[in-house]
Structures are given as structure tokens and as C-alpha cells.
Coordinates of C-alpha atoms in Angstrom, one line a residue:
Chain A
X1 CA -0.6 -182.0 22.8
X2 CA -1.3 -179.0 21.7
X3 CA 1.2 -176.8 19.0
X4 CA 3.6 -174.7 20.8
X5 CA 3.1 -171.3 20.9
X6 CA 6.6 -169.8 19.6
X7 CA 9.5 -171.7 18.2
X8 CA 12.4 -171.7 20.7
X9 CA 15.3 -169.0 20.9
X10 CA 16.5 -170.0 17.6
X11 CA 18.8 -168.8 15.5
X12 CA 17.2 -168.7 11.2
X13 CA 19.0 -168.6 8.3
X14 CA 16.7 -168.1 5.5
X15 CA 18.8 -168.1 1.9
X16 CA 16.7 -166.1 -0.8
X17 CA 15.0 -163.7 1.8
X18 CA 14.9 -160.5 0.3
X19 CA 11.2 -160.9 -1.6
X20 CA 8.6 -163.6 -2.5
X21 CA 8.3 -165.8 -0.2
X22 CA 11.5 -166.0 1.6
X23 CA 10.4 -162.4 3.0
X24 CA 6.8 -163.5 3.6
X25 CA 9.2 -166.7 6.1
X26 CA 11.3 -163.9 7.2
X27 CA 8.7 -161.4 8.2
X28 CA 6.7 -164.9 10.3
X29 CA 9.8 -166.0 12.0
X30 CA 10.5 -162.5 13.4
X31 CA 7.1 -163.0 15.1
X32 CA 7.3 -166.5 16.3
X33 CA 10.6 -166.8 17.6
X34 CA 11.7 -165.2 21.6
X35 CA 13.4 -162.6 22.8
X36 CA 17.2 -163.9 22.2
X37 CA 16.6 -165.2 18.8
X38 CA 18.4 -164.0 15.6
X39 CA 17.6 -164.2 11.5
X40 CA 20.1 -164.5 9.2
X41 CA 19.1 -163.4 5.9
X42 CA 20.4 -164.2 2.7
X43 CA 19.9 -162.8 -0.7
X44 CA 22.2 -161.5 -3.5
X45 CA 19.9 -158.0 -3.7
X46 CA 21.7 -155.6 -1.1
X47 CA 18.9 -152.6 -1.1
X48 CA 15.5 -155.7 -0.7
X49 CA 17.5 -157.3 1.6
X50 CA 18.3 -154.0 3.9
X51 CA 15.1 -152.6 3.8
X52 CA 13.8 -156.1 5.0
X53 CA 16.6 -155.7 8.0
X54 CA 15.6 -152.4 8.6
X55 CA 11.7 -153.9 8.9
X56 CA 12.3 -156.0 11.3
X57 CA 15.0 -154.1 13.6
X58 CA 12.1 -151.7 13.8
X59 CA 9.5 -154.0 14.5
X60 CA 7.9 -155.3 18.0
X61 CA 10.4 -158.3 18.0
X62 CA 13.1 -156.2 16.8
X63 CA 12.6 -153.6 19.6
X64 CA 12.1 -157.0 21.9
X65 CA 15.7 -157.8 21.2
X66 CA 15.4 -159.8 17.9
X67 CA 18.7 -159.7 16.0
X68 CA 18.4 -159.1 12.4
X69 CA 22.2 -159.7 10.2
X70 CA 21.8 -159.9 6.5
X71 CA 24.5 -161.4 4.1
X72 CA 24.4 -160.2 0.7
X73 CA 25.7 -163.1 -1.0
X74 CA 25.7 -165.9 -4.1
X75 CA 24.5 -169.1 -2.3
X76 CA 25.9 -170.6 -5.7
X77 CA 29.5 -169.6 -4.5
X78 CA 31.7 -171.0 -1.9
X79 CA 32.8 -167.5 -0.9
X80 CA 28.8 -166.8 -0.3
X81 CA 28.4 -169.8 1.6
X82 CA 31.6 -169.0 4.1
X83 CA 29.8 -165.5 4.4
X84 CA 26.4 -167.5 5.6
X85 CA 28.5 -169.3 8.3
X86 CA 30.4 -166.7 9.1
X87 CA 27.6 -164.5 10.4
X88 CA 25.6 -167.4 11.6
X89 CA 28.3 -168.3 14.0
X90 CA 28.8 -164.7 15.0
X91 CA 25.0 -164.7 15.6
X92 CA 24.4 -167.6 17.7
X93 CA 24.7 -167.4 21.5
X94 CA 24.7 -170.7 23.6
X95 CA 21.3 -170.5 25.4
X96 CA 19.4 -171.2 21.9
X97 CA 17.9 -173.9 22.0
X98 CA 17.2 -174.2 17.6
X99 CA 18.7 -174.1 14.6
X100 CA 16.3 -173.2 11.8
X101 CA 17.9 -173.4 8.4
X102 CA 15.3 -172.6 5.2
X103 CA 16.3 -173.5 1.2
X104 CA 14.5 -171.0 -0.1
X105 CA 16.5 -169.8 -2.8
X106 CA 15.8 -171.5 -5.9
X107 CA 16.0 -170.4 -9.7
X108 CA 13.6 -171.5 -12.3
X109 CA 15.6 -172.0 -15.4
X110 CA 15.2 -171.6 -18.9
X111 CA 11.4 -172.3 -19.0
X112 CA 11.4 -171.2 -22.8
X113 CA 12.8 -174.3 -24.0
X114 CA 12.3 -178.4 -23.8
X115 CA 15.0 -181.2 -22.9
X116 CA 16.3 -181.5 -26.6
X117 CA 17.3 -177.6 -26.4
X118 CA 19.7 -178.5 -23.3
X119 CA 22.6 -178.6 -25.8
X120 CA 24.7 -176.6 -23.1
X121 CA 26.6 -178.4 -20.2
X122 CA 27.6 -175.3 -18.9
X123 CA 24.1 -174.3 -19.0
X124 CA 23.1 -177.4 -17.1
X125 CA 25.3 -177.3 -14.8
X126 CA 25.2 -173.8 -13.4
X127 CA 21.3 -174.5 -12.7
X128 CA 22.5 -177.9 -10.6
X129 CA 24.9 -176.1 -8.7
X130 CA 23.1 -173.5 -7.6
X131 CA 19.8 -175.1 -6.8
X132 CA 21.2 -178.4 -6.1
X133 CA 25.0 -178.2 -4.9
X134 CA 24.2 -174.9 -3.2
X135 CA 21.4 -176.6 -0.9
X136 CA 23.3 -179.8 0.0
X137 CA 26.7 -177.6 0.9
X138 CA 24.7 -174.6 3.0
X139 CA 23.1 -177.8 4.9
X140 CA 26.2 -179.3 5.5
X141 CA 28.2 -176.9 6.7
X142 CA 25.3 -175.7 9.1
X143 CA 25.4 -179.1 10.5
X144 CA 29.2 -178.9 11.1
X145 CA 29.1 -175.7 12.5
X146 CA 26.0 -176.6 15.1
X147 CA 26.7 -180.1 16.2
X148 CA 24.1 -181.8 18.1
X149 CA 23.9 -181.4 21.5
X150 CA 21.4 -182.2 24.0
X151 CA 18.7 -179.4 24.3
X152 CA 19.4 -178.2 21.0
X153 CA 16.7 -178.7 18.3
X154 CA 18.1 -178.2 14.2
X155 CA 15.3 -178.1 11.7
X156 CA 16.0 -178.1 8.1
X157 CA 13.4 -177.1 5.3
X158 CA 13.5 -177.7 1.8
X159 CA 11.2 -175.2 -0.1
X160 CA 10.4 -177.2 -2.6
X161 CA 7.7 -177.6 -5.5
X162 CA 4.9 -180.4 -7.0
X163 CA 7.2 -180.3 -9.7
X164 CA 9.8 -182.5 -7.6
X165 CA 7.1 -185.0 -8.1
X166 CA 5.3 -184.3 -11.5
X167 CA 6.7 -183.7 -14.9
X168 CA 5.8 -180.4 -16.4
X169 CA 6.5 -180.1 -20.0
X170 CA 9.6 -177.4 -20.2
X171 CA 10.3 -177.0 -17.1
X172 CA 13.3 -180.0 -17.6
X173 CA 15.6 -177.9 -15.1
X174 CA 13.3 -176.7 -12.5
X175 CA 11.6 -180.5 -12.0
X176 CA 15.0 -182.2 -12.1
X177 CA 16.4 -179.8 -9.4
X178 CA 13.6 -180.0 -6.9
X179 CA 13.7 -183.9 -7.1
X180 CA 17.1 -183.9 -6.8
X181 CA 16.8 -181.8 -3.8
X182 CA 13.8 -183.6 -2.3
X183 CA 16.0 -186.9 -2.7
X184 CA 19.2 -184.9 -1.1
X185 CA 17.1 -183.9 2.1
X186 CA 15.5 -187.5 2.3
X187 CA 18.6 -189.1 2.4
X188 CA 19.5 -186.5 4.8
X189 CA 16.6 -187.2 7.2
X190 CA 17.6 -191.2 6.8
X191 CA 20.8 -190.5 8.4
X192 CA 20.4 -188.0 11.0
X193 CA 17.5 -189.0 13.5
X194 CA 18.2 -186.0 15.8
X195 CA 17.5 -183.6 12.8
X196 CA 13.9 -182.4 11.8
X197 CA 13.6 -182.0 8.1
X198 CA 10.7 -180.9 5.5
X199 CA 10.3 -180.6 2.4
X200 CA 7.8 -177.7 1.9
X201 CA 6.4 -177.4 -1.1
X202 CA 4.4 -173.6 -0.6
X203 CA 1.6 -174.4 -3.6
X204 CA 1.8 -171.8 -7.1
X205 CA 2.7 -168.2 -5.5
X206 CA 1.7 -164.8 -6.7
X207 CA 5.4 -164.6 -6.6
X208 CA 7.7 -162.5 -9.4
X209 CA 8.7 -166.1 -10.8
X210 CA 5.2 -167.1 -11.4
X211 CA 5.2 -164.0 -13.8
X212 CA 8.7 -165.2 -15.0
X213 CA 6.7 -168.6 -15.4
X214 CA 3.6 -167.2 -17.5
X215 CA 5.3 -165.3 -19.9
X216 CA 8.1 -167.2 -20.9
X217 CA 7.2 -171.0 -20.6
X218 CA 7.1 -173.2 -23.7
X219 CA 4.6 -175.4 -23.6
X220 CA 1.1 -173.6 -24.7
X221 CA -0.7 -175.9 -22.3
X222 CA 1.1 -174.8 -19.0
X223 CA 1.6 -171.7 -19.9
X224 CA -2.2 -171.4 -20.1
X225 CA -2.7 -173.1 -17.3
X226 CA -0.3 -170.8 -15.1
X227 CA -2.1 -167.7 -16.8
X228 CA -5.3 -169.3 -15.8
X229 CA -4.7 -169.5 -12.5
X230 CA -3.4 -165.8 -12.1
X231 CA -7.1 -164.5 -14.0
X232 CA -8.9 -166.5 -11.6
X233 CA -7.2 -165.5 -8.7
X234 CA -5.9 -169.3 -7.5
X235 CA -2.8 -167.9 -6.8
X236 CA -1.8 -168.0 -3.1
X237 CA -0.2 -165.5 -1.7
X238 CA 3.6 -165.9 -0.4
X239 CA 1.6 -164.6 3.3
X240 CA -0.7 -167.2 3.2
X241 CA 1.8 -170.3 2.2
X242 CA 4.3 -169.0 4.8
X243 CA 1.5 -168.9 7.6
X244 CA 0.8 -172.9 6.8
X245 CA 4.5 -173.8 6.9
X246 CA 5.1 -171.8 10.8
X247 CA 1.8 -174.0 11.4
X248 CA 3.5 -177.3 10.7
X249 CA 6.8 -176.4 12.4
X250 CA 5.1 -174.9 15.3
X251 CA 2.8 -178.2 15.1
X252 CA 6.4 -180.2 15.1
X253 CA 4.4 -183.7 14.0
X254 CA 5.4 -184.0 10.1
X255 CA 7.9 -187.4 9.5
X256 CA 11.4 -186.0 8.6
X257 CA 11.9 -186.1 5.2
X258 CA 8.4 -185.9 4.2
X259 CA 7.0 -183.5 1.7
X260 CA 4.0 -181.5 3.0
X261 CA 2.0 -179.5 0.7
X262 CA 0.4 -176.2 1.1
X263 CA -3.0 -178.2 0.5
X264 CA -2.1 -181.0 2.6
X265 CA -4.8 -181.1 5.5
Chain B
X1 CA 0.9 -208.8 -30.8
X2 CA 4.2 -211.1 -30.2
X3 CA 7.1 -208.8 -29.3
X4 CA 9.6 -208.4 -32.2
X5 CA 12.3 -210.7 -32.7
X6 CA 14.7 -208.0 -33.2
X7 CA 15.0 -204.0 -32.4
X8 CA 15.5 -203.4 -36.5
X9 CA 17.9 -201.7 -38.5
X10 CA 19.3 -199.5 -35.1
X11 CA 22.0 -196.9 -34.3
X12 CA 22.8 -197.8 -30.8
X13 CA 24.9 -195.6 -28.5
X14 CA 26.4 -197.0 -25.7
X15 CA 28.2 -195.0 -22.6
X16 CA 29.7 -196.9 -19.9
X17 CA 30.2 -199.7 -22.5
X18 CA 33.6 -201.1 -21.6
X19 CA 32.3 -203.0 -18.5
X20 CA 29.7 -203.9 -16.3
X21 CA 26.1 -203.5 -17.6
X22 CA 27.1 -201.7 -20.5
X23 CA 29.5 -204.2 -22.0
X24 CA 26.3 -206.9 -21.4
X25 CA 23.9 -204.7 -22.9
X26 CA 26.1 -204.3 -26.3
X27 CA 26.5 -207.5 -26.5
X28 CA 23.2 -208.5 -26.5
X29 CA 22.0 -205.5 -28.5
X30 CA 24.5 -206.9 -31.0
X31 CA 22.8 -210.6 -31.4
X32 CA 19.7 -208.0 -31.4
X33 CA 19.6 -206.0 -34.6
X34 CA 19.0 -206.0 -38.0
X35 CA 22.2 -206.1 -41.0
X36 CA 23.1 -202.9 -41.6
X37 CA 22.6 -201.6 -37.4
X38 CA 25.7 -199.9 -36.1
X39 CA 27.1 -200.1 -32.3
X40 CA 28.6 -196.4 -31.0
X41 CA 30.3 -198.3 -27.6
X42 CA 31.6 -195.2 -25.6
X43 CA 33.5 -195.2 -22.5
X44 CA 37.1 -193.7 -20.8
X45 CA 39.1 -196.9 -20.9
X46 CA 40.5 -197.3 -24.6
X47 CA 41.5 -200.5 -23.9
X48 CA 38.7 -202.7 -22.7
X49 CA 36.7 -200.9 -25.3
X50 CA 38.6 -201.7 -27.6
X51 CA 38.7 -205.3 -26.6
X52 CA 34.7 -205.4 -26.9
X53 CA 35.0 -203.8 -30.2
X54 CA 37.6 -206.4 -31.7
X55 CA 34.9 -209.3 -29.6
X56 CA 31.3 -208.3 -31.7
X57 CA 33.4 -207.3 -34.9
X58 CA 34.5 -210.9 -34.7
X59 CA 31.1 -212.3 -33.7
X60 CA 28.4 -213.9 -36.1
X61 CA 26.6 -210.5 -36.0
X62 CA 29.9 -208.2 -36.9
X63 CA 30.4 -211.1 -39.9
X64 CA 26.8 -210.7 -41.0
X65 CA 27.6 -206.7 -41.2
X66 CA 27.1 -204.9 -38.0
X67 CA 29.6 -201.7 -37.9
X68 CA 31.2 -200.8 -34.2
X69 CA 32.6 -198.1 -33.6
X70 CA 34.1 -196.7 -30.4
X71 CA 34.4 -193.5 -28.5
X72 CA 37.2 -193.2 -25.9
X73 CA 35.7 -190.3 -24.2
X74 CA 34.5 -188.4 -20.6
X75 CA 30.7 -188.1 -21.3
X76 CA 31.1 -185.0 -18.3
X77 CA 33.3 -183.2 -21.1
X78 CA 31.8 -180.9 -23.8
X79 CA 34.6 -182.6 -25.8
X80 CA 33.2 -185.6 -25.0
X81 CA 29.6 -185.7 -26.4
X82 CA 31.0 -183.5 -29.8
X83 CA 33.0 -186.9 -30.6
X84 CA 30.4 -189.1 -29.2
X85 CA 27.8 -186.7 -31.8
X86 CA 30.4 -186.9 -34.8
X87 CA 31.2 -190.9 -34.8
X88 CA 26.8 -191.0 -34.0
X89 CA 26.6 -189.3 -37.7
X90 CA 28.8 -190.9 -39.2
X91 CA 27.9 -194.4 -38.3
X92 CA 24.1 -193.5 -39.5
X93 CA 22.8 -194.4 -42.6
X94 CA 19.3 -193.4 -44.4
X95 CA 18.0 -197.0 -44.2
X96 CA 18.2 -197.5 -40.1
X97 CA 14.7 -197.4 -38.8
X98 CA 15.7 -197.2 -35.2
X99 CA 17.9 -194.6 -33.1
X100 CA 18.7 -196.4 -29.2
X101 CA 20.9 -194.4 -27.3
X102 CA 21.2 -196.3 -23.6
X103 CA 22.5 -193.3 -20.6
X104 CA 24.4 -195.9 -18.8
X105 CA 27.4 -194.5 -18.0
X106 CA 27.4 -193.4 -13.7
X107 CA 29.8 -193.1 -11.2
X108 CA 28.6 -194.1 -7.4
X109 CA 30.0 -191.1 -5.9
X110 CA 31.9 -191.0 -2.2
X111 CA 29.8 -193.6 -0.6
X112 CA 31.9 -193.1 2.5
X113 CA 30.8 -189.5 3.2
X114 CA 27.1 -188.5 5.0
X115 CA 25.1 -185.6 3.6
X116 CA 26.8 -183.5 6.7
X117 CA 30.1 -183.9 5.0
X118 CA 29.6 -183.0 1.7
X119 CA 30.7 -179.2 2.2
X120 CA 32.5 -178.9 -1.1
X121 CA 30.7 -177.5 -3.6
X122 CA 33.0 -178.7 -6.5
X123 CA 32.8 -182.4 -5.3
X124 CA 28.8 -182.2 -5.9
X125 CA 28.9 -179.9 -8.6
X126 CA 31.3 -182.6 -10.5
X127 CA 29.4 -185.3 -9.5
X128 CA 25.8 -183.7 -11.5
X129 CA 27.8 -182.6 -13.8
X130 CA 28.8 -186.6 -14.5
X131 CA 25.5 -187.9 -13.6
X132 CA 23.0 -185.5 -14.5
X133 CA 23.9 -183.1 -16.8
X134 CA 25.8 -185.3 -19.2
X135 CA 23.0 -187.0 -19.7
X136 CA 20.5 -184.4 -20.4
X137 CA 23.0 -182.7 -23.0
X138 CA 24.1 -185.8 -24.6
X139 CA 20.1 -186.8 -25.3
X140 CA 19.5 -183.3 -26.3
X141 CA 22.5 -183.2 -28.5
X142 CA 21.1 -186.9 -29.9
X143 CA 17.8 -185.7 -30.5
X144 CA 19.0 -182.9 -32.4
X145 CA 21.0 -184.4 -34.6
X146 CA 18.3 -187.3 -35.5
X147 CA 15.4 -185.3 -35.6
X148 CA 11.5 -187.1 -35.8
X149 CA 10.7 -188.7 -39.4
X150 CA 8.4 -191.2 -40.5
X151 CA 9.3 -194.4 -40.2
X152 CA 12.3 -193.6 -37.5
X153 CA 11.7 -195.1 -34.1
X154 CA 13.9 -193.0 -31.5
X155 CA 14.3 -194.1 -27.9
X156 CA 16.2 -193.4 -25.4
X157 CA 17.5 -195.5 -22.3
X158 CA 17.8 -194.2 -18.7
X159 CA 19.8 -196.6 -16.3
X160 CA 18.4 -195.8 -13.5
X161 CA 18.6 -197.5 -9.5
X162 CA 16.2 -197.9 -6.7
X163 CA 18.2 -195.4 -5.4
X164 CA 16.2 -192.8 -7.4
X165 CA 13.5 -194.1 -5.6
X166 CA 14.3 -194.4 -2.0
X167 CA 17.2 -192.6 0.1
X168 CA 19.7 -194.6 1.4
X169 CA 22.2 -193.3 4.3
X170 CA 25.3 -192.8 3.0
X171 CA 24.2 -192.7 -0.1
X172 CA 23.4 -189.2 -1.1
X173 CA 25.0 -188.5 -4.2
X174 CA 23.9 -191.6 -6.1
X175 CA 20.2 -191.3 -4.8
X176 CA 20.2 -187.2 -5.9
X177 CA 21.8 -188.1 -9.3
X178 CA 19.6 -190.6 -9.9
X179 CA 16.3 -189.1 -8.5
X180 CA 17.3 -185.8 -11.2
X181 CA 17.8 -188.2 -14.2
X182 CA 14.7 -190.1 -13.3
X183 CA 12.4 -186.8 -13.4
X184 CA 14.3 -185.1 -16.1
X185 CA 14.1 -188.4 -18.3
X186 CA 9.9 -187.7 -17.4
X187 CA 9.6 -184.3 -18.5
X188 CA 11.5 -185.3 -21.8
X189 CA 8.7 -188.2 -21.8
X190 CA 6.1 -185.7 -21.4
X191 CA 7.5 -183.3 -24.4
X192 CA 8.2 -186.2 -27.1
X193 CA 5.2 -188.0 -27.4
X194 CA 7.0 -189.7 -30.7
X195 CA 10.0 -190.7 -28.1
X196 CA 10.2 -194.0 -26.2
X197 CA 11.8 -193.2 -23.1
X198 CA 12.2 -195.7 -20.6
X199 CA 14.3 -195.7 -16.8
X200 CA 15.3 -199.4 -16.3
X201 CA 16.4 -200.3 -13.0
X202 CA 19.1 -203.0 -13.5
X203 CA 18.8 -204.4 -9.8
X204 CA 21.7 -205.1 -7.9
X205 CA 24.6 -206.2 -10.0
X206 CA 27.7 -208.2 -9.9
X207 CA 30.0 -205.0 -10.4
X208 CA 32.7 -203.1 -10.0
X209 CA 30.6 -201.0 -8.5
X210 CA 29.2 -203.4 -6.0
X211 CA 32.6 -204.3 -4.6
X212 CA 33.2 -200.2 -4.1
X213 CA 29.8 -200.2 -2.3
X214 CA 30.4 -203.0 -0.1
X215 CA 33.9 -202.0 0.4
X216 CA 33.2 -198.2 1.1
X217 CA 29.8 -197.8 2.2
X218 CA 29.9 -195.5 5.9
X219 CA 26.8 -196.6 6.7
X220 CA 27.0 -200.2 8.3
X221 CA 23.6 -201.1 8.0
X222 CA 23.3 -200.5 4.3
X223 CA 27.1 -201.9 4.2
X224 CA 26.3 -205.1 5.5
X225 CA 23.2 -205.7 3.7
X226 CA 25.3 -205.6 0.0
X227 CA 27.9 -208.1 2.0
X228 CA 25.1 -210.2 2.7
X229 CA 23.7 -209.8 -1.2
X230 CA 26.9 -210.7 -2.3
X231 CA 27.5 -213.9 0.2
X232 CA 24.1 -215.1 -0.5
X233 CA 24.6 -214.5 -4.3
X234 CA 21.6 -212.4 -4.6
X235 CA 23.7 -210.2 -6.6
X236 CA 22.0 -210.6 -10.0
X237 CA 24.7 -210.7 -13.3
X238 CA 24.7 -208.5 -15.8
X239 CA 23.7 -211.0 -18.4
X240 CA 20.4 -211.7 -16.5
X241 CA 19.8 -208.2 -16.0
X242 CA 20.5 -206.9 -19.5
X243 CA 18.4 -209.9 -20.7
X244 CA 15.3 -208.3 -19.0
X245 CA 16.1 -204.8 -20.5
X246 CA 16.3 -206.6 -24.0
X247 CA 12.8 -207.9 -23.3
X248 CA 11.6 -204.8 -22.1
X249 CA 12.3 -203.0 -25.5
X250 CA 11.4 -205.9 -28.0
X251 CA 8.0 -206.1 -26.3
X252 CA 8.0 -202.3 -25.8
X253 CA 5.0 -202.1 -23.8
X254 CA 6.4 -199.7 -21.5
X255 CA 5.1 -196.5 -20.5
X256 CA 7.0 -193.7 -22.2
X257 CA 8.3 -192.2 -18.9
X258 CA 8.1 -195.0 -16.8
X259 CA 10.5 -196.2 -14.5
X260 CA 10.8 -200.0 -15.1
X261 CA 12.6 -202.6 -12.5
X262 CA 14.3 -205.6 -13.4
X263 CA 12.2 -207.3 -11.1
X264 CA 9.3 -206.3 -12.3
X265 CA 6.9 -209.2 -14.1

């Protein structure tokens, strides 16, 4: 069979949407979803996050019909995650036929220190909540709000990272959320059969917390490596990662709960 | 090389050590160290702690010298790991060669709930908090205070579950806790060369625990599979269990890192 050529009239909600590669998803959805469809975008930067909006209103999809809300909001608070439904709801119409929820937003954590440093619960837990809690709550409360029903398709993806699967020497709090989460979102596809869910994991982006990563990470030996990879140009760009991920949900033939890599043929 | 006959002169710190695996494990680490080795038994019930203190101060081991202290604590408070830290110091003398702090202490979380239910941020953010960050700080807080010196062994024990391995429905906070020890416990592998870190899997116990999981579990399938463990006592004790984990650190072969099963030869 071959891949479908658009995905659905869905409604998208895409959490951290406002740059990287949120807005690289953002900007590929508008394009791949019909007429009827709507994006929900999510970030806490109000002026990104409108000028994105405007984008898109004013692109071919937007003058098509595409609906384009934004919520400025803390995905780490409950009071930004009742804003996410609330406009969701208010956005979806009964003849879509998909839900498309993407993580995206993620923080990378104190990369200038090790394990024995991580004196701080508070510390500790702020990072857990909001890249961990955040996820599984958002997720949740999507799949309360949009029970199945026949004719409906819900997708969930995970952005995720290789370092939900690999140690990297000081990144203690960005490794030990993105396995939590890939863990979360298997469980997850264990107990919902009707649901689609990926883990993404979109490769080492040209992204502003790769910069964030070469300057300020601990361990002389990644933060080499990282630098390395930004002098040699291996860095993909958020565009490029974002056109493999539409590719395998248009292509619709990963197992749920899987984690599918950039690379991965 | 035969494996040791004992762990040496050790500091050994104990959470969860009122019951279950934890009350096995400090009693066999008891029979397992040197004259002069101290016990730190932490947990929230005072009583059966305190019970378990009077039991290896009485034994052959607490006559031939070995100091046991207790902490009645919450390991999830700050408050806890500052008296957990402070009775640690004081129990340590110059002439211990060995530093064993064992992460047991876990809670199972609400087994009875699916990932779609879990909407409440500040039942999963409690949960981590618990599980995961706890941890981390109280190993960070440990390894600060007993910093790297010749001749000091340091290792540190993560109790870990199949769970951080495979999802199981109904299950999704004790799989994500677990998963998010498992990888944090790597990175801190990865950083400490000097360190022994090691994530035993205990197997499926005779517990407490058990009974809540057979009891509570919404997902019938998974349910009735602990019913039939427990039926066909294939639930292992804690005794046998801990044995193994005694093994495991007197031959200390492991792979710093690794995650080791009870069943494994």
C-alpha cells in the first residue's frame, strides 16, 4: 500500500511550537493536513509563537481554511494544561477524523554538572515535572477529552532523544527524563490498542539547545563531540528531521510504542 | 580470584529497611561485614525499625561490634536525606574501607489507574519525586559527603524491577520510575569510573507490595498472572533474593552500570 498522501482532517496540538523543531512539525503539518483541520500550538513565548500563527493563517493552507489557535502557556502547570484543552476542544469539529498530539516540549537541564552535584530535590524535581509529569498529564487529558470512537484515528508522538537509551556523561537529567518518557508512552501503547504512538527521536538538531549543549556541558569529551559535530556540519536541520517524522506518520507502519530514529531506514 | 568472604569494614545505608527486601538485605549485610562496619537502616515506620535495630544489635554480629543506627524518615523530604546525611557521618569512622548505600526504598504507585487517567499532575510529580528524585539527591548528597580516597571502595545499590525494562498495562508509574532510576543510575556509572554502581532486579517477591499488586492491579491480564505467581509459589522470598544480591557484590564482577537480575547465572 502505498503512504497516504495527507493525514486526515485532524486536529494537532504541538506543545513547544514556537521555534526549533516544534516549528519546523508546525510549519509540515499545516501542509499535510485537509482543508477542515486545525493546529494548536503551544509554547510559553507569546511574540515566536504569534508570528508562527500569523505564518500559517497566511499561508496556502491557511487561506485553504486551516485553523491556526495558539496557547501561550507553561506545559509544566496545570493551569497551562486546562488552557491546551480548552482550545483543543473549542478547535475540534466532529467530521475529523485524527487526533495528532506531539511532546515536543522538553528542557535540557543543568548540563554543567554530574549526578553527585544533584544535591537539590527541588532542582530535581522541577525538571521531572515538567518533562516527565507534563507529558503523561497533556496525554492524558487529550485521551479523555477525545474518546475513541469508530472513524477516529489519535496518534501520540513522543519527541524523544538517543539519550533515552544511552548514558551521556552530565546529562543525568535529560537521559533520565527521556527514558522515563519513552517508558510512560510504552506502557501507554500496551494499553491502548486503538491509539498509534511513537517515540521520535529527531537525531542532534542545529537547534538553540544544541548551542545550549556545546557551551555549557561538563564532560570535555561530549562537549567536544557536540562541538564537533556543529564544525563539520553533521548537524541536521530541525526541516530535515521533521520531513522524516511526517514520512513515517504519513507511512502509518511503525509498531506503537516503538522508537524510530531519524537514521532509522 | 575467589569472591571475598566479606564486603569489609562498610558503612551501609539502608532505605526501605523496615520490611520487605530491605529488612533481608540488612540482615544479611549484617552477617556480611567486617568489626567495626556500621548499619544506617532508614525507613518511615519507627517501629519495625526499631524492632530490626534491637534484632542485629542482639545478633552475633552486633555482639562482635557492628553499630546500627536508624533513621525514621521520608527519603521524598529534603528533611529526610539531611538526617539520613548527619547519622551517615556520624556512624563513619577513618578505618572503614567500604561505603554501600542500597536505593531500596519505592512505592508501586496507583496500580489501579491507566496512563489515560493519570491527569493530575501532583499525583505524578509526587510519585518521581519518591522514586526518582530521592534517589538521585540522596546518592549525590552520599557521594559528597564520602568523597573518592585510596583505599575507599564506594558503591552504590539501585533496586531496580523488570518493570524498568518492559511496560506493563496498568503499570505506568512503577515502569517510568524505574526506567528513570535505571538510566540515571547509568550516567552516574558513566561519570564515576571509581564508583560500583549496580541495578539489581530482585524478581518477584513475597511482599507487601505483591499483595497490593495482585489486589489492585486494573489490568486483568497482568492481575491474574501475579495471582497465579503467588498460587503457584513462584513468588521468590526475600531471603533468596537478597542472597543473590549478596553474591553479586562479594563476587563484584558486575558491570558498573549494569542492570543485574536475580535470575540471572
Amino acid at each position: 500500500m502505498s503512504p497516504a498522501a495527507d493525514l486526515g482532517r485532524v486536529l494537532c496540538i504541538i506543545t513547544g511550537a514556537s521555534r526549533g523543531f516544534g516549528r519546523a512539525v508546525a510549519r509540515d503539518l499545516a501542509r499535510l493536513v485537509q482543508p477542515g483541520s486545525a493546529l494548536v500550538l503551544v509554547a510559553r513565548s507569546g511574540p515566536d509563537l504569534r508570528a508562527l500563527q500569523a505564518e500559517l493563517t497566511e499561508s496556502e493552507a491557511g487561506r485553504a481554511g486551516l485553523k491556526v489557535e495558539v496557547v501561550v502557556a507553561d506545559v509544566g502547570k496545570v493551569e497551562g494544561l486546562e488552557d491546551i484543552l480548552r482550545t483543543s476542544k473549542e478547535a475540534f469539529y466532529e467530521d475529523m477524523d485524527h487526533i495528532l498530539l506531539i511532546n515536543n516540549a522538553a528542557s535540557l537541564g543543568d548540563v554543567s554538572k554530574y549526578v553527585r552535584d544533584f544535591s537539590d530535590m527541588s532542582e530535581v524535581d522541577s525538571y521531572l515535572s515538567l518533562n516527565v509529569s507534563s507529558a503523561m498529564c497533556l496525554t492524558a487529558r487529550m485521551l479523555q477529552a477525545f474518546p475513541q470512537h469508530p472513524g477516529l484515528r489519535r496518534s501520540v508522538v513522543n519527541v524523544t532523544s538517543l539519550c533515552a537509551l544511552q548514558p551521556f556523561r552530565s546529562w543525568a537529567l535529560y537521559c533520565t527524563g527521556k527514558a522515563a518518557r519513552e517508558m510512560m508512552f510504552k506502557v501507554l501503547a500496551e494499553e491502548e490498542p486503538d491509539l498509534r504512538v511513537l517515540s521520535y527521536s529527531p537525531g542532534p538538531l542545529d537547534t538553540d539547545m544544541q548551542v545550549e549543549a556545546r557551551s555549557k556541558t561538563a564532560d570535555q569529551t561530549i562537549k567536544k563531540k557536540f562541538s564537533g559535530m556543529f564544525a563539520q556540519g553533521q548537524l541536521l536541520t530541525c526541516e530535515a528531521s521533521s520531513a522524516k517524522l511526517m514520512k513515517v506518520l504519513l507511512d502509518d507502519k511503525f509498531t506503537s510504542g516503538d522508537h524510530v530514529d531519524v537514521y532509522d531506514n
